[in-house]
Coordinates of C-alpha atoms in Angstrom, one line a residue:
M400 CA -22.8 10.0 0.0
K401 CA -22.9 8.1 3.2
A402 CA -22.8 4.3 3.2
A403 CA -26.1 2.5 3.8
T404 CA -26.0 0.1 6.7
D405 CA -27.9 -3.0 7.7
G406 CA -27.3 -5.6 10.4
D407 CA -27.8 -9.2 9.0
P408 CA -24.6 -11.3 9.0
P409 CA -25.0 -14.6 7.1
C410 CA -22.0 -16.1 5.4
I411 CA -22.1 -15.7 1.6
S412 CA -19.9 -16.9 -1.3
A413 CA -20.9 -16.1 -4.9
R414 CA -20.3 -14.2 -8.1
G415 CA -22.6 -12.3 -10.3
A416 CA -25.6 -10.0 -10.0
P417 CA -27.5 -9.2 -6.8
N418 CA -30.3 -11.6 -7.6
A419 CA -28.1 -14.6 -8.4
K420 CA -28.1 -17.8 -6.3
I421 CA -25.2 -18.4 -4.0
V422 CA -23.3 -21.7 -3.8
I423 CA -23.2 -23.6 -0.5
S424 CA -19.8 -23.4 1.1
H425 CA -17.9 -24.0 4.3
D426 CA -19.0 -21.6 7.1
C427 CA -16.4 -18.8 6.8
W428 CA -17.0 -17.8 10.4
G429 CA -16.6 -21.2 12.0
E430 CA -15.8 -24.8 11.5
S431 CA -19.2 -26.2 10.7
L432 CA -21.1 -26.2 7.4
M433 CA -24.1 -23.9 6.9
A434 CA -26.7 -23.5 4.2
V435 CA -26.0 -20.1 2.6
P436 CA -28.9 -17.9 1.7
D437 CA -29.4 -16.6 -1.8
M438 CA -28.5 -13.1 -2.9
T439 CA -31.8 -11.7 -1.8
Q440 CA -30.0 -11.2 1.6
L441 CA -28.5 -8.2 0.0
D442 CA -30.7 -5.1 -0.2
V443 CA -31.0 -4.8 -3.9
R444 CA -32.4 -1.2 -3.7
R445 CA -29.3 -0.1 -1.7
W446 CA -26.9 -1.9 -4.0
R447 CA -28.4 -0.3 -7.1
S448 CA -28.4 3.1 -5.3
A449 CA -24.7 2.6 -4.5
E450 CA -23.9 1.6 -8.1
R451 CA -25.5 4.8 -9.4
A452 CA -23.7 7.2 -7.0
F453 CA -20.0 8.3 -7.1
Q454 CA -17.6 10.0 -4.7
D455 CA -14.1 11.1 -5.3
E456 CA -12.8 10.2 -1.8
P457 CA -13.6 6.9 -0.2
L458 CA -13.5 8.6 3.2
E459 CA -16.6 10.5 2.2
A460 CA -18.7 7.2 2.6
V461 CA -17.8 6.8 6.2
P462 CA -19.5 8.6 9.1
P463 CA -16.9 11.0 10.8
E464 CA -17.3 9.3 14.2
Q465 CA -15.9 6.1 12.7
V466 CA -12.6 7.8 11.7
Q467 CA -10.0 7.6 14.5
C468 CA -7.3 9.6 12.6
S469 CA -6.6 10.6 9.0
S470 CA -4.3 12.5 6.8
L471 CA -7.1 14.9 5.9
G472 CA -5.8 18.5 5.7
L473 CA -2.1 17.4 5.2
P474 CA -0.4 18.7 2.0
W475 CA -0.4 15.2 0.3
H476 CA -1.1 14.7 -3.4
G477 CA -3.4 11.9 -4.5
I478 CA -2.8 9.7 -1.4
S479 CA -4.5 9.5 2.0
V480 CA -4.5 7.2 5.0
W481 CA -7.0 6.7 7.8
H482 CA -8.0 4.4 10.6
Q483 CA -11.6 3.2 10.9
L484 CA -13.3 1.8 14.0
A485 CA -16.9 0.8 13.6
N486 CA -19.6 -1.7 14.5
A487 CA -20.2 -4.8 12.3
E488 CA -22.9 -3.3 10.1
D489 CA -23.5 -4.0 6.4
L490 CA -22.0 -1.3 4.1
Y491 CA -23.0 -0.4 0.6
I492 CA -20.2 1.8 -0.8
P493 CA -20.5 3.8 -4.0
P494 CA -17.6 3.7 -6.5
A495 CA -14.8 6.1 -5.7
G496 CA -12.2 7.9 -7.7
K497 CA -9.3 6.2 -5.8
H498 CA -7.8 2.7 -5.5
C499 CA -8.5 1.5 -1.9
V500 CA -6.1 -0.6 0.1
I501 CA -7.6 -1.9 3.3
V502 CA -5.5 -3.7 6.0
R503 CA -7.1 -5.6 8.9
R504 CA -5.8 -4.2 12.1
G505 CA -8.2 -6.0 14.5
P506 CA -8.6 -9.7 15.1
T507 CA -9.3 -12.2 12.4
T508 CA -12.9 -11.9 11.2
G509 CA -15.4 -13.5 8.8
L510 CA -15.8 -11.2 5.8
I511 CA -18.2 -11.1 2.9
Q512 CA -17.3 -8.7 0.1
K513 CA -18.8 -7.8 -3.2
H514 CA -16.6 -5.8 -5.6
G515 CA -18.7 -4.9 -8.6
G516 CA -19.9 -8.2 -10.0
E517 CA -17.7 -10.4 -7.8
M518 CA -18.8 -11.8 -4.5
H519 CA -16.3 -13.5 -2.0
S520 CA -16.4 -14.9 1.5
S521 CA -13.4 -15.7 3.6
R522 CA -11.7 -15.2 7.0
W523 CA -9.8 -12.0 6.9
K524 CA -6.7 -12.4 9.0
T525 CA -5.0 -9.7 11.0
G526 CA -2.4 -8.0 8.8
E527 CA -3.9 -9.1 5.5
A528 CA -4.5 -6.5 2.8
L529 CA -7.5 -6.1 0.4
L530 CA -7.6 -4.1 -2.8
L531 CA -10.7 -2.4 -4.2
P532 CA -9.9 -0.8 -7.6
A533 CA -11.2 2.7 -8.3
H534 CA -14.7 3.1 -9.8
T535 CA -15.9 -0.1 -8.2
P536 CA -19.1 -0.2 -6.1
S537 CA -18.7 -2.6 -3.1
F538 CA -20.7 -4.3 -0.3
W539 CA -19.1 -5.4 3.0
R540 CA -20.3 -7.6 5.9
T541 CA -18.1 -8.5 8.8
E542 CA -18.5 -10.9 11.7
L543 CA -16.5 -8.6 14.1
P544 CA -16.4 -4.8 14.5
R545 CA -14.3 -2.9 12.0
D546 CA -10.8 -2.0 13.0
N547 CA -9.1 -1.4 9.6
L548 CA -6.4 0.8 8.1
H549 CA -7.2 2.5 4.8
L550 CA -4.9 3.8 2.1
D551 CA -6.5 5.6 -0.9
L552 CA -4.4 6.2 -4.0
S553 CA -5.2 8.3 -7.1
P554 CA -5.0 6.4 -10.4
Q555 CA -2.9 9.4 -11.5
W556 CA 0.1 7.8 -9.6
L557 CA -0.2 4.6 -11.7
Q558 CA -0.1 6.8 -14.8
T559 CA 2.9 8.7 -13.5
V560 CA 5.0 5.6 -12.7
S561 CA 4.0 3.5 -15.8
G562 CA 4.1 6.3 -18.4
Q563 CA 0.7 5.2 -19.7
E564 CA -2.7 6.8 -19.7
C565 CA -5.0 6.0 -16.8
S566 CA -7.4 4.2 -19.2
Q567 CA -4.6 1.8 -20.1
V568 CA -3.7 0.9 -16.5
S569 CA -6.2 -1.0 -14.4
L570 CA -6.0 -3.1 -11.3
R571 CA -7.8 -6.3 -10.3
S572 CA -9.6 -6.8 -7.0
S573 CA -7.8 -8.7 -4.2
F574 CA -10.1 -10.2 -1.5
G575 CA -7.4 -10.6 1.1
R576 CA -3.7 -11.7 0.9
H577 CA -0.5 -11.6 2.9
D578 CA 1.4 -8.6 1.5
P579 CA 4.0 -7.4 4.0
V580 CA 5.4 -4.8 1.7
L581 CA 2.0 -3.1 1.1
V582 CA 1.1 -3.4 4.7
H583 CA 4.4 -1.8 5.8
L584 CA 3.8 1.2 3.5
V585 CA 0.4 1.7 5.0
Q586 CA 1.8 1.6 8.5
V587 CA 4.6 4.0 7.6
L588 CA 2.0 6.6 6.4
L589 CA -0.1 6.1 9.5
Q590 CA 2.8 6.5 11.9
A591 CA 3.9 9.6 10.1
L592 CA 0.6 11.4 11.1
S593 CA 2.2 12.1 14.5
D594 CA 5.5 13.1 13.0
N595 CA 6.7 16.3 11.3
S596 CA 7.6 14.3 8.2
A597 CA 3.8 14.2 7.4
L598 CA 4.0 18.0 6.8
H599 CA 6.3 17.6 3.8
P600 CA 4.5 16.7 0.5
A601 CA 7.7 15.0 -0.8
F602 CA 7.4 12.4 2.0
A603 CA 4.0 11.3 0.9
D604 CA 4.9 11.5 -2.7
G605 CA 7.7 9.0 -2.2
I606 CA 5.4 6.5 -0.5
A607 CA 2.7 7.1 -3.1
M608 CA 5.2 6.2 -5.9
S609 CA 6.3 3.1 -4.0
V610 CA 2.7 2.0 -3.5
A611 CA 1.9 2.6 -7.2
I612 CA 4.9 0.6 -8.4
H613 CA 4.0 -2.3 -6.0
L614 CA 0.4 -2.3 -7.2
L615 CA 1.4 -2.4 -10.8
E616 CA 3.8 -5.2 -10.2
H617 CA 1.4 -7.4 -8.2
Y618 CA -2.2 -6.3 -8.8
R619 CA -2.3 -5.2 -12.4
A620 CA -5.2 -6.6 -14.4
P621 CA -3.9 -9.1 -17.0
I622 CA -3.6 -7.7 -20.5
G623 CA -1.9 -10.6 -22.1
A624 CA 1.3 -12.5 -21.4
P625 CA 3.7 -10.5 -19.2
R626 CA 6.9 -9.4 -20.8
A627 CA 10.3 -9.9 -19.1
A628 CA 11.8 -6.6 -17.9
A629 CA 14.4 -5.2 -20.1
L630 CA 17.9 -4.9 -18.6
L631 CA 19.6 -1.6 -18.0
S632 CA 22.7 -1.1 -20.1
A633 CA 26.1 -0.8 -18.5
K634 CA 26.1 2.9 -19.1
Q635 CA 22.7 3.4 -17.6
L636 CA 23.7 1.4 -14.5
K637 CA 26.8 3.4 -14.0
R638 CA 24.8 6.7 -14.3
V639 CA 22.5 5.5 -11.5
Q640 CA 25.4 4.3 -9.3
A641 CA 27.1 7.7 -9.8
L642 CA 24.0 9.6 -9.0
V643 CA 23.5 7.7 -5.8
A644 CA 27.1 8.1 -4.8
D645 CA 27.1 11.9 -5.5
S646 CA 23.7 12.7 -4.0
M647 CA 23.6 10.6 -0.8
E648 CA 22.8 13.5 1.4
Q649 CA 19.6 14.1 -0.5
P650 CA 16.3 12.2 -0.9
L651 CA 16.6 9.7 -3.8
P652 CA 13.1 8.7 -4.8
I653 CA 12.6 6.3 -7.7
S654 CA 11.4 9.2 -9.9
V655 CA 14.8 10.9 -9.6
L656 CA 16.7 7.7 -10.4
A657 CA 14.4 6.8 -13.3
A658 CA 14.8 10.3 -14.8
E659 CA 18.6 9.9 -14.8
V660 CA 18.2 7.1 -17.4
Q661 CA 15.0 8.6 -19.1
L662 CA 12.6 5.8 -18.0
S663 CA 9.3 5.8 -16.3
A664 CA 9.5 4.9 -12.6
Y665 CA 7.6 1.7 -13.1
H666 CA 9.8 0.4 -16.0
F667 CA 13.0 1.6 -14.3
A668 CA 12.1 -0.3 -11.1
R669 CA 11.6 -3.5 -13.0
S670 CA 14.6 -3.1 -15.2
F671 CA 16.9 -2.2 -12.3
K672 CA 15.9 -5.2 -10.2
A673 CA 16.3 -7.5 -13.2
T674 CA 19.8 -6.1 -13.8
Y675 CA 21.1 -5.6 -10.3
G676 CA 19.1 -8.1 -8.3
L677 CA 18.0 -5.5 -5.8
T678 CA 15.1 -3.0 -5.9
P679 CA 16.2 0.6 -6.3
H680 CA 15.2 1.3 -2.7
Q681 CA 17.3 -1.7 -1.5
F682 CA 20.3 -0.5 -3.5
V683 CA 20.1 3.1 -2.2
L684 CA 19.8 1.7 1.4
Q685 CA 22.8 -0.6 0.8
E686 CA 25.0 2.3 -0.5
R687 CA 24.0 4.5 2.4
M688 CA 24.8 1.8 4.9
K689 CA 28.2 1.0 3.3
R690 CA 29.2 4.6 3.4
A691 CA 28.0 5.1 6.9
R692 CA 30.0 2.1 8.1
R693 CA 33.1 3.5 6.4
L694 CA 32.6 6.9 7.9
L695 CA 32.1 5.5 11.4
M696 CA 35.3 3.5 11.2
E697 CA 37.5 6.1 9.4
S698 CA 36.3 9.6 10.2
G699 CA 35.9 11.6 13.4
D700 CA 32.5 12.9 12.5
S701 CA 29.7 12.5 15.1
I702 CA 27.0 10.0 14.5
A703 CA 24.5 12.9 14.0
E704 CA 26.8 14.3 11.3
I705 CA 27.2 10.9 9.6
A706 CA 23.4 10.4 9.7
L707 CA 23.0 13.7 7.7
R708 CA 25.8 12.8 5.2
V709 CA 24.0 9.5 4.3
G710 CA 20.6 11.0 3.9
F711 CA 18.9 10.5 7.3
G712 CA 17.1 13.4 9.0
T713 CA 17.8 12.3 12.6
A714 CA 20.5 10.3 14.4
S715 CA 17.8 8.0 16.0
H716 CA 16.3 7.1 12.6
F717 CA 19.8 6.4 11.3
S718 CA 20.8 4.3 14.3
Q719 CA 17.7 2.2 13.9
A720 CA 18.3 1.6 10.2
F721 CA 22.0 0.9 10.7
S722 CA 21.3 -1.6 13.5
K723 CA 18.7 -3.4 11.4
Y724 CA 21.0 -3.6 8.4
W725 CA 24.4 -4.5 10.1
G726 CA 23.1 -6.1 13.3
I727 CA 25.1 -3.6 15.5
T728 CA 24.6 -0.1 16.6
P729 CA 26.7 2.8 15.2
S730 CA 28.2 3.6 18.6
K731 CA 29.1 0.0 19.3
L732 CA 30.8 -0.4 15.9
R733 CA 32.8 2.7 16.5
R734 CA 33.9 1.5 19.9
Q735 CA 35.1 -1.8 18.4
H736 CA 37.3 0.1 15.9

């Protein structure tokens, strides 16, 4: 089903049903105050129509001419990424079967959102992320044209990393927040569309698992007081450390590390950080960088050979990561020693 559009852009801030009154608030698109119209500014017929419809893929609600690029057709499982460019028209979007992360790529804009029964108005800053949970109808009105990055994730990934049924794992809406980790994951997927790594399902699977863990950690709907993460035992920690040391040439996604100590990826990630002080990804990177430094200083292997020995597919990718971590290029370090 295609999204219905309309072109009336008043600034709204409210919660509740489509015929509810809206509170008067600061003009979210400027510095002055404005009288905010009531909810009759929404087309109730279109909203009700959107509520009754359903689509598995959020991308199905967008006209093809608005999609600049997407992962459609790639061998990815339960995750997709796409870039939308469109005019500032009202959108009434049916509920979808995926959780939707949307990152503002264009300039800061006034934004009115309705996620199910919640209405929100704000200025959506460049680089901020929104989250629309699966099975939630939505309404969108922007001041400026749309220039947004979308990541859609199947709820199945949350079940996989948490070890719980989908019905037991729900997310809450986020109407815009600074989340550099989530934004970086979206950008990595988008950049991969022009790279051969996008052709490998395992690449997207690793990102999907990272996104799912991050969403569970920061956007999970409250279900009572959060419990502190259980610590790993000394034996479990040694098993993980040994696995990383022995398998450094191979990809080491969280699922593989978690399976070594018979935990779900979600609980392993929380327990590992509580125990070691680093996320699993940070720990693996640390060990790769320590070994790479030692090999550069002690072995005669080429930089390309060392890159492969510590799990990097190309020497250029390795050099970038090494420089970022140590503040010096591999070739310069070798010359100094």
